[in-house]
Coordinates of C-alpha atoms in Angstrom, one line a residue:
Chain A
M1 CA 0.0 0.0 0.0
S2 CA 1.1 3.5 -0.7
V3 CA 0.1 6.5 1.4
R4 CA 0.7 8.8 -1.5
K5 CA -1.5 6.9 -3.9
T6 CA -4.2 6.6 -1.3
W7 CA -4.0 10.3 -0.7
Q8 CA -4.2 11.1 -4.4
I9 CA -7.4 8.9 -4.9
F10 CA -8.8 10.4 -1.7
A11 CA -8.1 14.0 -2.8
R12 CA -9.7 13.3 -6.2
D13 CA -12.9 12.0 -4.6
V14 CA -13.1 14.9 -2.1
A15 CA -12.5 17.4 -4.9
M16 CA -15.2 15.8 -7.0
G17 CA -17.7 15.5 -4.1
P18 CA -19.4 18.9 -4.7
R19 CA -20.0 17.8 -8.3
T20 CA -21.8 14.7 -7.2
M21 CA -25.5 14.9 -6.4
M22 CA -25.3 12.0 -3.9
V23 CA -22.7 13.8 -1.8
L24 CA -24.7 16.9 -1.7
W25 CA -27.8 15.0 -0.7
L26 CA -26.0 13.2 2.0
I27 CA -25.0 16.5 3.5
V28 CA -28.4 18.0 3.2
F29 CA -30.2 14.9 4.5
P30 CA -29.5 15.2 8.2
L31 CA -30.6 18.9 8.2
L32 CA -33.8 18.0 6.4
I33 CA -34.7 15.0 8.6
T34 CA -34.0 17.0 11.7
F35 CA -36.2 19.8 10.4
V36 CA -39.0 17.3 9.7
V37 CA -38.7 15.6 13.1
R38 CA -38.8 19.0 14.9
L39 CA -41.7 20.1 12.9
V40 CA -43.6 16.9 13.7
F41 CA -42.7 16.5 17.4
G42 CA -42.6 20.1 18.4
D43 CA -40.2 23.0 19.1
L44 CA -40.3 24.4 15.5
I45 CA -43.9 25.4 15.4
D46 CA -44.5 25.1 19.1
P47 CA -42.1 27.6 20.7
S48 CA -42.1 28.5 24.4
P49 CA -44.4 31.3 25.5
R50 CA -42.7 34.7 25.0
V51 CA -43.3 37.5 27.4
G52 CA -41.9 41.0 27.6
V53 CA -41.7 43.1 30.8
V54 CA -41.4 46.8 31.4
D55 CA -40.3 47.2 35.0
F56 CA -40.4 50.8 36.3
G57 CA -39.3 49.7 39.8
S58 CA -37.3 46.7 40.9
S59 CA -39.9 43.9 41.0
S60 CA -38.9 40.3 41.6
I61 CA -41.3 39.1 39.0
P62 CA -38.9 39.4 36.0
A63 CA -36.3 37.4 37.8
A64 CA -38.9 34.7 38.6
L65 CA -40.0 34.6 34.9
E66 CA -36.3 34.4 33.9
A67 CA -35.8 31.4 36.1
D68 CA -38.7 29.5 34.4
D69 CA -37.2 27.3 31.6
G70 CA -40.5 27.1 29.9
I71 CA -40.8 30.9 29.3
D72 CA -38.8 33.2 27.1
L73 CA -38.4 36.6 28.8
T74 CA -37.6 39.9 27.1
I75 CA -36.9 43.0 29.2
V76 CA -38.3 46.1 27.4
N77 CA -37.6 49.7 28.3
R78 CA -40.7 51.5 27.1
V79 CA -44.4 50.7 27.2
A80 CA -44.9 51.8 23.6
E81 CA -42.2 49.4 22.4
L82 CA -43.7 46.6 24.4
Q83 CA -47.1 47.2 22.9
E84 CA -45.7 47.2 19.4
M85 CA -43.8 43.9 20.0
V86 CA -47.0 42.3 21.2
E87 CA -49.0 43.7 18.4
T88 CA -46.6 42.4 15.8
N89 CA -46.5 39.0 17.5
E90 CA -42.9 39.3 18.5
L91 CA -44.1 38.5 21.9
D92 CA -47.2 36.6 23.1
A93 CA -47.8 38.9 26.0
G94 CA -46.4 42.0 27.8
L95 CA -46.4 43.0 31.5
V96 CA -46.0 46.6 32.8
L97 CA -44.9 46.7 36.4
D98 CA -45.1 50.1 38.0
A99 CA -42.7 51.4 40.6
G100 CA -43.3 49.8 44.0
F101 CA -45.5 47.1 42.5
D102 CA -44.2 44.3 44.8
A103 CA -44.5 46.5 47.9
A104 CA -48.1 47.4 47.0
V105 CA -49.1 43.8 46.5
Q106 CA -47.5 42.9 49.8
R107 CA -49.4 45.7 51.6
G108 CA -52.6 44.3 50.3
D109 CA -53.3 47.3 48.0
L110 CA -54.7 46.6 44.6
P111 CA -52.0 48.1 42.3
N112 CA -52.7 48.5 38.6
L113 CA -51.1 45.8 36.4
R114 CA -51.2 46.2 32.6
F115 CA -51.1 42.9 30.8
F116 CA -51.0 43.0 27.0
V117 CA -52.0 39.9 25.1
G118 CA -51.2 39.5 21.4
G119 CA -54.2 38.8 19.2
E120 CA -52.1 36.3 17.1
S121 CA -50.6 34.5 20.0
L122 CA -51.4 30.8 20.7
A123 CA -54.2 30.3 23.2
S124 CA -52.1 27.8 25.1
N125 CA -49.3 30.4 25.4
R126 CA -51.7 33.0 26.7
I127 CA -53.0 30.7 29.4
V128 CA -49.5 29.6 30.5
L129 CA -48.4 33.2 30.8
A130 CA -51.6 34.4 32.5
V131 CA -51.6 31.6 35.0
T132 CA -47.8 31.9 35.7
T133 CA -48.2 35.7 36.3
I134 CA -51.1 35.3 38.7
D135 CA -49.3 32.6 40.5
L136 CA -46.2 34.8 40.9
I137 CA -48.3 37.7 42.2
R138 CA -50.1 35.4 44.6
G139 CA -46.6 34.3 45.9
L140 CA -45.7 38.0 46.4
A141 CA -48.8 38.6 48.4
G142 CA -48.1 35.4 50.5
E143 CA -51.5 34.1 49.8
P144 CA -52.1 30.3 49.7
A145 CA -53.4 28.8 46.5
P146 CA -57.2 28.4 46.5
V147 CA -56.8 24.8 45.6
E148 CA -54.2 22.2 46.3
V149 CA -52.9 20.6 43.1
V150 CA -51.7 17.0 43.4
T151 CA -49.3 16.1 40.6
E152 CA -49.6 12.5 39.5
V153 CA -47.1 11.2 36.8
I154 CA -48.8 8.8 34.5
G155 CA -46.7 6.1 32.8
D156 CA -42.9 5.5 33.2
G157 CA -41.6 8.5 35.2
S158 CA -38.1 7.7 34.1
S159 CA -38.9 7.7 30.4
V160 CA -37.4 10.4 28.2
P161 CA -39.3 12.6 25.7
F162 CA -39.8 10.9 22.3
Q163 CA -37.9 13.6 20.5
Q164 CA -34.8 12.9 22.7
R165 CA -35.1 9.2 22.0
L166 CA -35.1 9.9 18.3
V167 CA -31.6 11.4 18.5
P168 CA -29.7 8.1 18.1
M169 CA -32.0 7.2 15.2
L170 CA -31.3 10.5 13.5
V171 CA -27.5 10.2 14.0
L172 CA -27.6 6.6 12.7
L173 CA -29.6 7.7 9.6
S174 CA -27.0 10.3 8.9
V175 CA -23.9 8.3 9.7
A176 CA -25.2 5.1 8.0
L177 CA -26.4 6.8 4.9
A178 CA -23.1 8.7 4.4
G179 CA -20.8 5.9 5.7
I180 CA -22.5 3.1 3.8
F181 CA -23.9 4.7 0.7
L182 CA -21.1 6.9 -0.3
P183 CA -18.3 4.3 -0.5
A184 CA -20.7 1.6 -1.8
A185 CA -22.2 3.9 -4.5
S186 CA -18.8 5.2 -5.5
L187 CA -17.3 1.7 -5.8
I188 CA -20.3 0.5 -7.8
Q189 CA -20.1 3.5 -10.1
D190 CA -16.4 3.0 -10.7
K191 CA -17.1 -0.6 -11.6
T192 CA -19.9 0.1 -14.0
T193 CA -18.0 2.9 -15.7
H194 CA -14.8 0.8 -15.6
T195 CA -12.8 3.7 -14.2
I196 CA -11.6 1.3 -11.5
D197 CA -9.8 -0.7 -14.2
A198 CA -8.0 2.4 -15.3
V199 CA -6.9 3.2 -11.7
L200 CA -5.8 -0.4 -10.9
I201 CA -3.6 -0.7 -14.0
T202 CA -1.5 2.2 -12.6
P203 CA 1.0 1.6 -9.7
A204 CA -2.0 2.2 -7.3
Q205 CA -3.1 -1.0 -5.6
V206 CA -6.6 -2.1 -4.7
G207 CA -5.8 -1.5 -1.1
D208 CA -4.9 2.2 -1.8
Y209 CA -8.2 2.5 -3.7
F210 CA -10.3 0.9 -0.9
V211 CA -8.7 2.9 1.9
A212 CA -9.2 6.1 0.0
K213 CA -12.9 5.4 -0.6
G214 CA -13.2 4.5 3.0
M215 CA -11.6 7.7 4.1
V216 CA -14.0 9.8 2.0
G217 CA -16.9 7.9 3.5
F218 CA -15.6 8.3 7.0
L219 CA -15.0 12.0 6.6
L220 CA -18.6 12.6 5.4
A221 CA -20.2 10.1 7.8
F222 CA -18.4 11.6 10.8
G223 CA -19.1 15.2 9.6
V224 CA -22.8 14.7 9.1
G225 CA -23.0 12.6 12.3
V226 CA -21.5 15.5 14.3
I227 CA -23.8 18.0 12.6
T228 CA -26.9 15.9 13.3
L229 CA -25.9 15.5 17.0
L230 CA -25.2 19.2 17.2
I231 CA -28.5 20.4 15.7
N232 CA -30.4 18.0 17.8
G233 CA -28.8 19.2 21.0
G234 CA -27.2 15.7 21.6
F235 CA -23.8 16.9 22.8
T236 CA -23.2 16.5 26.5
A237 CA -20.4 17.6 28.8
Y238 CA -18.3 14.7 27.4
V239 CA -17.7 16.2 24.0
G240 CA -14.7 14.0 23.3
G241 CA -16.6 10.9 24.2
N242 CA -19.5 12.0 22.0
L243 CA -17.2 12.5 19.0
L244 CA -15.5 9.1 19.7
V245 CA -18.9 7.4 19.6
V246 CA -19.8 9.0 16.3
G247 CA -16.4 8.1 15.0
V248 CA -16.9 4.4 15.8
G249 CA -20.3 4.6 14.1
A250 CA -18.8 6.1 11.0
L251 CA -16.0 3.6 10.9
M252 CA -18.4 0.6 11.2
S253 CA -20.7 2.1 8.5
V254 CA -17.8 2.7 6.1
Q255 CA -16.6 -1.0 6.4
I256 CA -20.2 -2.1 5.6
G257 CA -20.3 0.3 2.7
L258 CA -17.0 -1.0 1.2
I259 CA -18.1 -4.6 1.5
L260 CA -21.4 -3.9 -0.2
G261 CA -19.7 -1.8 -2.8
A262 CA -17.2 -4.5 -3.7
A263 CA -19.8 -7.3 -3.7
I264 CA -22.7 -5.6 -5.4
K265 CA -22.8 -5.2 -9.2
D266 CA -25.1 -2.3 -9.7
I267 CA -26.9 0.5 -7.9
Q268 CA -30.3 -1.1 -8.3
T269 CA -29.2 -4.1 -6.3
M270 CA -27.6 -1.8 -3.8
F271 CA -31.0 -0.2 -3.1
T272 CA -32.6 -3.6 -2.9
V273 CA -30.1 -4.7 -0.3
W274 CA -30.5 -1.5 1.6
K275 CA -34.2 -2.0 1.7
G276 CA -33.9 -5.6 2.8
G277 CA -31.0 -5.3 5.1
G278 CA -31.9 -1.9 6.6
I279 CA -33.6 -3.6 9.5
I280 CA -30.3 -5.1 10.7
L281 CA -28.8 -1.6 10.9
F282 CA -31.8 0.3 12.3
A283 CA -33.2 -2.3 14.7
P284 CA -31.4 -1.0 17.8
A285 CA -32.5 2.6 17.1
V286 CA -36.1 1.4 16.6
L287 CA -36.0 -0.5 19.9
F288 CA -34.8 2.7 21.7
L289 CA -38.0 4.3 20.6
F290 CA -40.1 1.7 22.3
P291 CA -38.8 1.4 25.9
T292 CA -41.5 -1.2 26.8
V293 CA -39.8 -3.7 24.4
P294 CA -37.0 -5.7 26.1
Q295 CA -33.9 -3.6 25.3
W296 CA -31.5 -6.5 25.4
I297 CA -32.7 -7.5 21.9
A298 CA -30.8 -4.5 20.5
K299 CA -27.5 -6.1 21.5
I300 CA -28.0 -8.8 18.8
F301 CA -27.4 -6.2 16.2
P302 CA -23.9 -4.8 15.4
T303 CA -25.0 -1.2 15.2
Y304 CA -26.0 -1.4 18.8
Y305 CA -22.3 -1.1 19.7
F306 CA -22.2 2.5 18.7
L307 CA -25.9 3.3 19.1
G308 CA -26.1 2.0 22.6
P309 CA -23.2 4.2 23.8
L310 CA -24.6 7.1 21.8
Y311 CA -28.0 6.6 23.5
E312 CA -26.5 6.4 27.0
M313 CA -24.4 9.4 26.4
T314 CA -26.9 11.7 24.8
V315 CA -30.0 10.7 26.8
N316 CA -28.5 9.7 30.1
A317 CA -25.4 11.9 29.9
V318 CA -23.1 9.1 31.0
S319 CA -19.3 9.3 30.4
V320 CA -17.2 7.3 28.0
A321 CA -16.0 5.1 30.8
D322 CA -19.6 3.9 31.5
V323 CA -20.0 2.7 27.9
A324 CA -16.4 1.6 27.3
L325 CA -17.2 -2.1 26.9
D326 CA -19.9 -1.6 24.3
L327 CA -17.7 0.9 22.5
A328 CA -14.8 -1.6 22.5
I329 CA -17.0 -4.2 21.0
G330 CA -18.0 -1.7 18.4
V331 CA -14.4 -1.1 17.5
A332 CA -13.7 -4.8 17.4
I333 CA -16.6 -5.3 15.0
S334 CA -15.2 -2.5 12.8
I335 CA -11.8 -4.1 12.7
A336 CA -13.3 -7.5 11.8
L337 CA -15.3 -5.8 9.1
A338 CA -12.2 -4.1 7.8
G339 CA -10.5 -7.5 7.5
L340 CA -13.5 -8.8 5.6
A341 CA -13.5 -5.7 3.4
G342 CA -9.8 -6.5 2.5
I343 CA -10.7 -10.1 1.4
V344 CA -13.7 -8.8 -0.6
A345 CA -11.5 -6.2 -2.2
R346 CA -9.0 -8.8 -3.5
R347 CA -11.8 -11.0 -4.8
M348 CA -13.4 -8.0 -6.5
E349 CA -10.1 -7.2 -8.2
K350 CA -9.9 -10.8 -9.5
R351 CA -13.5 -10.8 -10.6
L352 CA -13.0 -7.5 -12.5
A353 CA -9.9 -8.8 -14.3
A354 CA -11.8 -12.0 -15.3
A355 CA -14.9 -10.1 -16.5
Chain B
M1 CA 13.3 -6.7 -34.0
G2 CA 15.4 -5.0 -31.4
D3 CA 15.6 -5.9 -27.7
S4 CA 12.6 -7.8 -26.3
A5 CA 10.1 -5.5 -24.6
I6 CA 7.5 -8.3 -24.3
K7 CA 8.3 -11.9 -24.0
V8 CA 5.5 -14.4 -23.8
D9 CA 6.4 -18.0 -23.3
N10 CA 3.8 -20.8 -23.5
V11 CA 1.1 -18.9 -21.7
R12 CA -2.2 -20.5 -20.8
Y13 CA -5.4 -19.3 -19.2
S14 CA -8.9 -20.9 -18.7
Y15 CA -12.1 -19.5 -17.3
G16 CA -13.4 -22.6 -15.6
K17 CA -13.5 -25.3 -18.3
T18 CA -13.3 -22.7 -21.1
L19 CA -9.8 -22.5 -22.5
A20 CA -9.2 -18.9 -23.5
V21 CA -5.5 -18.9 -24.3
D22 CA -3.7 -22.2 -25.1
G23 CA 0.0 -22.0 -24.7
I24 CA 0.9 -19.0 -26.9
S25 CA 4.5 -17.7 -27.3
F26 CA 5.8 -14.6 -29.0
Q27 CA 8.1 -11.6 -28.5
V28 CA 7.8 -7.9 -29.2
G29 CA 10.9 -5.8 -29.7
R30 CA 11.4 -2.2 -28.4
G31 CA 9.9 0.2 -30.9
E32 CA 8.0 -2.5 -32.7
I33 CA 4.3 -2.4 -33.4
L34 CA 2.6 -5.7 -33.1
G35 CA -0.9 -6.0 -34.5
F36 CA -2.8 -8.7 -32.5
L37 CA -5.7 -9.7 -34.6
G38 CA -8.5 -12.1 -34.0
P39 CA -12.3 -12.4 -33.8
N40 CA -14.3 -11.8 -30.6
G41 CA -13.6 -14.6 -28.1
A42 CA -10.4 -15.6 -29.7
G43 CA -8.3 -14.8 -26.6
K44 CA -7.1 -11.2 -27.4
S45 CA -8.5 -9.6 -24.2
T46 CA -7.3 -12.4 -22.0
T47 CA -3.8 -12.1 -23.5
I48 CA -3.8 -8.3 -22.9
K49 CA -4.9 -8.8 -19.3
M50 CA -2.1 -11.3 -18.7
L51 CA 0.4 -9.0 -20.4
T52 CA -0.7 -6.0 -18.3
G53 CA -0.7 -7.9 -15.0
M54 CA -4.5 -7.9 -14.5
L55 CA -4.6 -11.7 -14.8
T56 CA -2.0 -14.1 -13.6
P57 CA -1.3 -16.8 -16.2
Q58 CA -2.2 -20.3 -15.2
G59 CA 0.8 -21.7 -17.1
G60 CA 3.8 -20.2 -18.8
K61 CA 5.5 -16.9 -18.2
V62 CA 5.1 -13.3 -19.3
E63 CA 8.0 -10.9 -19.1
L64 CA 8.1 -7.2 -19.8
F65 CA 11.5 -5.5 -19.9
G66 CA 12.9 -8.7 -18.4
L67 CA 10.5 -8.6 -15.4
D68 CA 8.2 -11.4 -14.7
V69 CA 4.8 -9.7 -14.7
S70 CA 3.3 -12.1 -12.2
H71 CA 5.8 -11.2 -9.5
N72 CA 6.4 -7.6 -10.4
R73 CA 3.0 -6.5 -11.3
K74 CA 3.1 -2.9 -10.0
E75 CA 6.7 -2.3 -11.3
V76 CA 5.6 -3.4 -14.7
Q77 CA 2.4 -1.4 -14.6
A78 CA 4.4 1.8 -13.8
R79 CA 6.1 1.4 -17.2
I80 CA 3.1 0.6 -19.4
G81 CA 0.3 2.6 -20.9
V82 CA -3.1 1.0 -21.5
C83 CA -5.8 2.4 -23.8
F84 CA -8.9 0.3 -23.0
E85 CA -11.6 -0.2 -25.6
E86 CA -14.1 0.9 -22.9
K87 CA -13.8 4.7 -22.6
N88 CA -13.3 4.6 -18.8
L89 CA -12.7 8.3 -18.1
Y90 CA -14.0 10.3 -15.2
L91 CA -16.9 12.1 -16.9
N92 CA -17.3 14.7 -14.1
M93 CA -13.7 15.8 -14.4
S94 CA -12.3 17.9 -17.2
G95 CA -9.8 16.4 -19.7
M96 CA -7.0 18.2 -17.9
E97 CA -8.1 16.9 -14.5
N98 CA -8.3 13.4 -15.8
L99 CA -4.7 13.6 -17.1
I100 CA -3.3 15.2 -14.0
F101 CA -5.0 12.6 -11.7
F102 CA -3.5 9.7 -13.6
A103 CA -0.1 11.4 -14.0
R104 CA 0.0 11.7 -10.2
L105 CA -0.9 8.0 -9.8
F106 CA 2.1 7.3 -12.0
G107 CA 4.2 9.7 -9.8
M108 CA 5.0 11.9 -12.8
K109 CA 6.4 15.1 -11.3
G110 CA 6.2 18.2 -13.5
Y111 CA 3.7 16.6 -15.9
D112 CA 2.2 19.1 -18.3
P113 CA -1.3 18.1 -19.4
R114 CA -1.5 21.0 -21.9
E115 CA 1.3 19.5 -24.0
A116 CA -0.5 16.1 -24.0
L117 CA -3.9 17.7 -24.8
K118 CA -2.3 19.7 -27.7
R119 CA -0.8 16.4 -29.0
V120 CA -4.2 14.9 -29.3
G121 CA -5.9 18.0 -30.5
L122 CA -7.8 18.8 -27.4
S123 CA -6.1 22.1 -26.3
E124 CA -9.2 24.1 -26.7
R125 CA -11.4 21.7 -24.7
G126 CA -9.0 20.8 -21.9
N127 CA -11.1 22.5 -19.2
D128 CA -14.4 21.1 -20.3
R129 CA -15.8 18.2 -18.4
V130 CA -15.4 14.9 -20.3
K131 CA -19.2 14.3 -20.3
R132 CA -19.4 17.1 -22.8
Y133 CA -16.9 15.4 -25.1
S134 CA -17.8 13.6 -28.3
K135 CA -16.9 10.0 -28.8
G136 CA -13.8 10.9 -30.9
M137 CA -12.6 13.4 -28.3
R138 CA -13.0 10.9 -25.5
Q139 CA -11.0 8.4 -27.5
R140 CA -8.2 10.9 -28.1
L141 CA -8.2 11.7 -24.4
M142 CA -7.9 7.9 -23.7
V143 CA -4.8 7.8 -25.9
A144 CA -3.4 10.9 -24.1
R145 CA -4.0 9.2 -20.8
A146 CA -2.2 6.0 -21.9
L147 CA 0.8 8.2 -22.5
V148 CA 1.0 10.2 -19.3
N149 CA 3.9 8.1 -18.0
T150 CA 5.8 8.0 -21.3
P151 CA 5.4 4.2 -21.3
D152 CA 7.9 1.6 -22.5
V153 CA 5.1 -0.6 -23.8
L154 CA 1.8 0.8 -25.0
F155 CA -1.3 -1.5 -25.2
L156 CA -4.0 -0.2 -27.4
D157 CA -7.3 -2.0 -27.6
E158 CA -9.3 -0.9 -30.7
P159 CA -7.9 2.7 -30.5
T160 CA -9.7 4.0 -33.6
N161 CA -12.9 2.0 -33.3
G162 CA -15.8 4.1 -34.5
L163 CA -13.8 7.3 -35.0
D164 CA -14.0 9.7 -37.9
P165 CA -11.1 9.5 -40.4
V166 CA -9.5 12.7 -39.1
S167 CA -9.4 11.4 -35.5
S168 CA -8.2 8.0 -36.7
R169 CA -5.4 9.5 -38.6
A170 CA -4.3 11.6 -35.7
I171 CA -4.2 8.6 -33.4
R172 CA -2.3 6.5 -36.0
A173 CA 0.3 9.3 -36.2
I174 CA 0.7 9.2 -32.4
I175 CA 1.2 5.4 -32.5
Q176 CA 3.9 5.8 -35.1
K177 CA 5.6 8.5 -33.1
E178 CA 5.5 6.4 -29.9
S179 CA 7.1 3.5 -31.9
E180 CA 9.8 5.9 -33.2
R181 CA 10.4 7.0 -29.6
G182 CA 11.2 3.3 -28.8
A183 CA 8.0 2.2 -27.2
A184 CA 6.7 -1.3 -28.1
V185 CA 3.1 -1.1 -29.2
F186 CA 0.7 -3.9 -28.7
L187 CA -2.3 -3.1 -30.9
T188 CA -5.5 -5.0 -31.2
T189 CA -7.9 -3.9 -33.9
H190 CA -10.6 -5.2 -36.2
D191 CA -9.5 -2.7 -38.8
M192 CA -7.3 -4.7 -41.2
N193 CA -6.2 -1.7 -43.1
E194 CA -5.0 -0.1 -39.9
A195 CA -3.2 -3.2 -38.8
D196 CA -1.6 -3.4 -42.3
Q197 CA -0.5 0.2 -42.3
L198 CA 0.8 0.4 -38.7
S199 CA 2.1 -3.0 -37.7
D200 CA 5.6 -4.1 -38.2
R201 CA 4.3 -7.6 -37.6
V202 CA 0.8 -9.1 -37.1
A203 CA -0.2 -12.1 -35.1
F204 CA -3.5 -13.9 -35.8
I205 CA -5.1 -15.5 -32.7
N206 CA -7.9 -17.9 -33.0
E207 CA -9.4 -20.2 -30.3
G208 CA -6.6 -19.3 -28.0
L209 CA -3.8 -20.2 -30.4
I210 CA -1.6 -18.0 -32.6
V211 CA -2.1 -19.4 -36.0
A212 CA 0.3 -17.1 -37.9
M213 CA 2.7 -14.3 -37.0
D214 CA 4.9 -12.3 -39.4
T215 CA 5.2 -9.0 -41.2
P216 CA 2.1 -8.2 -43.3
E217 CA 4.1 -8.5 -46.5
N218 CA 5.4 -12.0 -45.6
L219 CA 1.9 -13.2 -44.6
K220 CA 0.5 -12.0 -47.9
L221 CA 3.3 -13.6 -49.8
Q222 CA 3.1 -16.9 -47.9
H223 CA -0.7 -17.2 -47.7
G224 CA -2.2 -14.9 -50.3
T225 CA -2.4 -15.2 -54.1
R226 CA -1.0 -12.5 -56.3
S227 CA -3.0 -11.6 -59.4
V228 CA -3.7 -9.0 -62.0
R229 CA -7.2 -7.7 -62.7
V230 CA -7.7 -6.9 -66.4
R231 CA -10.6 -4.9 -67.7
M232 CA -11.4 -5.0 -71.4
R233 CA -14.0 -3.8 -73.9
E234 CA -14.9 -6.5 -76.5
N235 CA -17.6 -6.0 -79.1
G236 CA -19.0 -3.1 -77.1
D237 CA -19.2 -5.1 -73.8
V238 CA -17.0 -4.5 -70.8
S239 CA -15.5 -7.6 -69.3
E240 CA -13.1 -8.3 -66.4
R241 CA -10.8 -11.2 -65.8
V242 CA -8.3 -12.1 -63.0
V243 CA -5.0 -13.4 -64.1
P244 CA -3.0 -15.3 -61.4
L245 CA 0.7 -14.4 -61.3
D246 CA 1.9 -17.7 -60.1
T247 CA 0.8 -20.1 -62.9
A248 CA 2.6 -21.4 -65.9
D249 CA 0.7 -19.5 -68.5
T250 CA 0.7 -16.1 -66.6
G251 CA 3.2 -14.6 -69.1
E252 CA 1.1 -15.5 -72.2
L253 CA -2.1 -14.4 -70.6
L254 CA -0.7 -11.0 -69.7
K255 CA 0.9 -10.6 -73.1
A256 CA -2.4 -11.2 -74.8
A257 CA -4.2 -8.8 -72.5
V258 CA -1.6 -6.0 -73.0
G259 CA -1.6 -6.5 -76.8
S260 CA -5.4 -6.4 -77.0
P261 CA -6.9 -3.2 -78.5
G262 CA -9.8 -3.4 -76.1
L263 CA -7.6 -3.1 -72.9
M264 CA -9.1 -0.5 -70.6
T265 CA -7.3 -1.0 -67.2
I266 CA -4.9 -3.4 -65.6
H267 CA -4.3 -3.5 -61.8
T268 CA -2.2 -5.7 -59.6
E269 CA -4.1 -7.3 -56.7
E270 CA -2.9 -8.9 -53.5
A271 CA -4.6 -10.6 -50.7
T272 CA -5.8 -8.6 -47.7
L273 CA -5.0 -9.6 -44.1
E274 CA -8.6 -10.5 -43.7
D275 CA -8.4 -12.8 -46.7
I276 CA -5.5 -14.5 -45.1
F277 CA -7.1 -14.8 -41.7
V278 CA -10.2 -16.4 -43.3
K279 CA -8.0 -18.7 -45.2
L280 CA -6.0 -19.8 -42.1
T281 CA -8.9 -20.1 -39.7
G282 CA -11.9 -20.6 -41.8
R283 CA -13.8 -17.8 -40.1
G284 CA -14.0 -14.0 -40.3
L285 CA -12.7 -11.4 -37.9
T286 CA -16.0 -10.2 -36.6

C-alpha cells in the first residue's frame, strides 16, 4: 500500500464531491430530517411562550420569569415598544410593572397591572403566561393557592421525551447513509464505468483504492453525524466521548459500505439490499423508541455497539468510561469488518480482471 | 526486431472449463508495433490482461523488460500505458483533471497536461468536463491518458474504433511517433487496413492459439495469391478477368491482354490480411 497513492485517490474523490449529487444529498439529508422531526414533534412550530416586561421599579417578577425554563423573557424599556412587540406578534404577552408594585401587593393594595396579550398568540401560550403571572403575584402577596394541586405522573416516570429518544435514530440515519452509501455507490459507479480498471492498471493498488474510498466515506459520515448530533442538542459535557462514539459509528458504516460496494454489481441491487438489510442496521434505534420492548434484543445487532453508547451518552449523559465495553465491542466489530473488506477487495479485483 | 520488450512463453489461461489462451509464445521488440488480430472470443483480451498484470497466467510466463509480470505487477504497470476499448474516463472531471490525476498516480512530477492535450488536438477543450466530449474526443483523451507516464510498452485496444477519419489519422500518427520513440506497441484492432498500415508484424489469434505471426508482407506472400485484374472492352461489352501471377501461363495471358486493342485498365491485386485470416482459420474477424 502507498500513502501517496491513497491520498491522491482520496483527494480526487473529495474534490469531485461537490460535483456529485449524492454527496450533496448526504450533507443536506441530516438537516432535512431534523427539520421534519422537529416540525412533527414540536419546538419548531410550538415555541415556548414569549413574554416581555417593562419594570419601572425593581420587581422580583422578571427574575422569577427568567428562572422559568418554559418561558422566554424579554426586558423592554418603554411601554410603547412593548405594545408594538405584542401587536406584531414578536411577543405573546407583555407586562407593565409600575414602581413599587411588589410592595403594593405585599401591603394588600390593589396596584394597577397592565397585561397586554397578542391577538395572534397561541391560546395555550396566553393561558400559560396568565396563570404563571397570577401565581407569581399570589406568591408575592403570600396568599395560599385556593386549591391544592396534586401532581400525578402517568406512565414511566423515568422515560425520556420521544424527541430525545429519536436522536440516536437521526444520528444513525446520517452516519449510516453517508458511511455506507457513499463508499458503496462510489465503488459501484467506478465498476460500472470501468474507471476502477484504469486506476488499478497504474501503480496504485486495490488497497490504496479501498482505503481512499473508506476515508472519504468516513469523513462525510463523521461530519454529518456530528452536525446531526449538534443540531439535535445531543452533545453532552463529554464532547470528546460524543465524538468518539460518532467516529466508531462512521468507521463501522464505512466498512459495511466498502463490503457492499465490492460485492454488489449495480446500484439497483444496492437499493434492494439497503431496503432488505436496513432492519439489521436500524433495529437498535427502533428499539430505543419503544422502551417497553426488552432492550437486550438491541444487543444482537452490530450497530447497537455504537448506538447503545450514543443513547446512553446523549440521553442519560453518562461518560465514555460507562460505555467503554460496548464501544470496545463496536471497535472490534469495525476491525473485523475491515478484514472482511480486505478479502472482498482482493476478490473483486480478480473478478474485475476476469470479466 | 530489437531488444525484447514483451516476452510471452507458452502462456495459458482458462475460465473454468473454457480455454481462453492455449500456450501462446511470442516476443515484441522495443519500438516494434505488433498487430494482434482475432475475432471476438479468440483470446485477445485475456492475452492483454495477462500482459498487463491484470490476470495471472495459469501456465507459462510473461516478461516485460525482463521482469516477470506475475511477480512484479506494479513495477511493470508503472512502465506501461493502456488504452482500453471501454472509454473509462471520469466524466465529471475535465480532460485536464483526468490527465493530472493519472499522472499523479504514476508519480509523474512536472507533468504538463497542456502538452498532452495539444498532441491529441484537445487544447481548446481541456477545461471542459469529459461528459461534454464527443466519442472521438474521448478516444483521443484515452490515448493521451495512456501516454501520461511515457510508457515503454503501449497497449491499445481498438484505439480507432468508430472514429471519424481525421481522429483515426491523428491517433495513428501518435502510435507511429511512440514507436519511433522506442515504445513497443501492442495493438488489437478489427481494422485490417489499420493493422496493415501500422504494424511491423501481425499475429493472428484464433481459439486461444496463434495461427500465424509475421510481417504483413510476408503473410501476404506466404498465404495470399497474387493476381492482376484486367478490364477489357470487346464488341461493345466491358469484361473483367483475374490473371493469377503464379501459374505457368501467366506470361502468355498477360501478353495477350496488354496486346489487345480493347484493354481498358490493368491492376495488380494482393490478398488482404482479412483474406489470409479467413484462409487460415476458416472464419471472419467479426
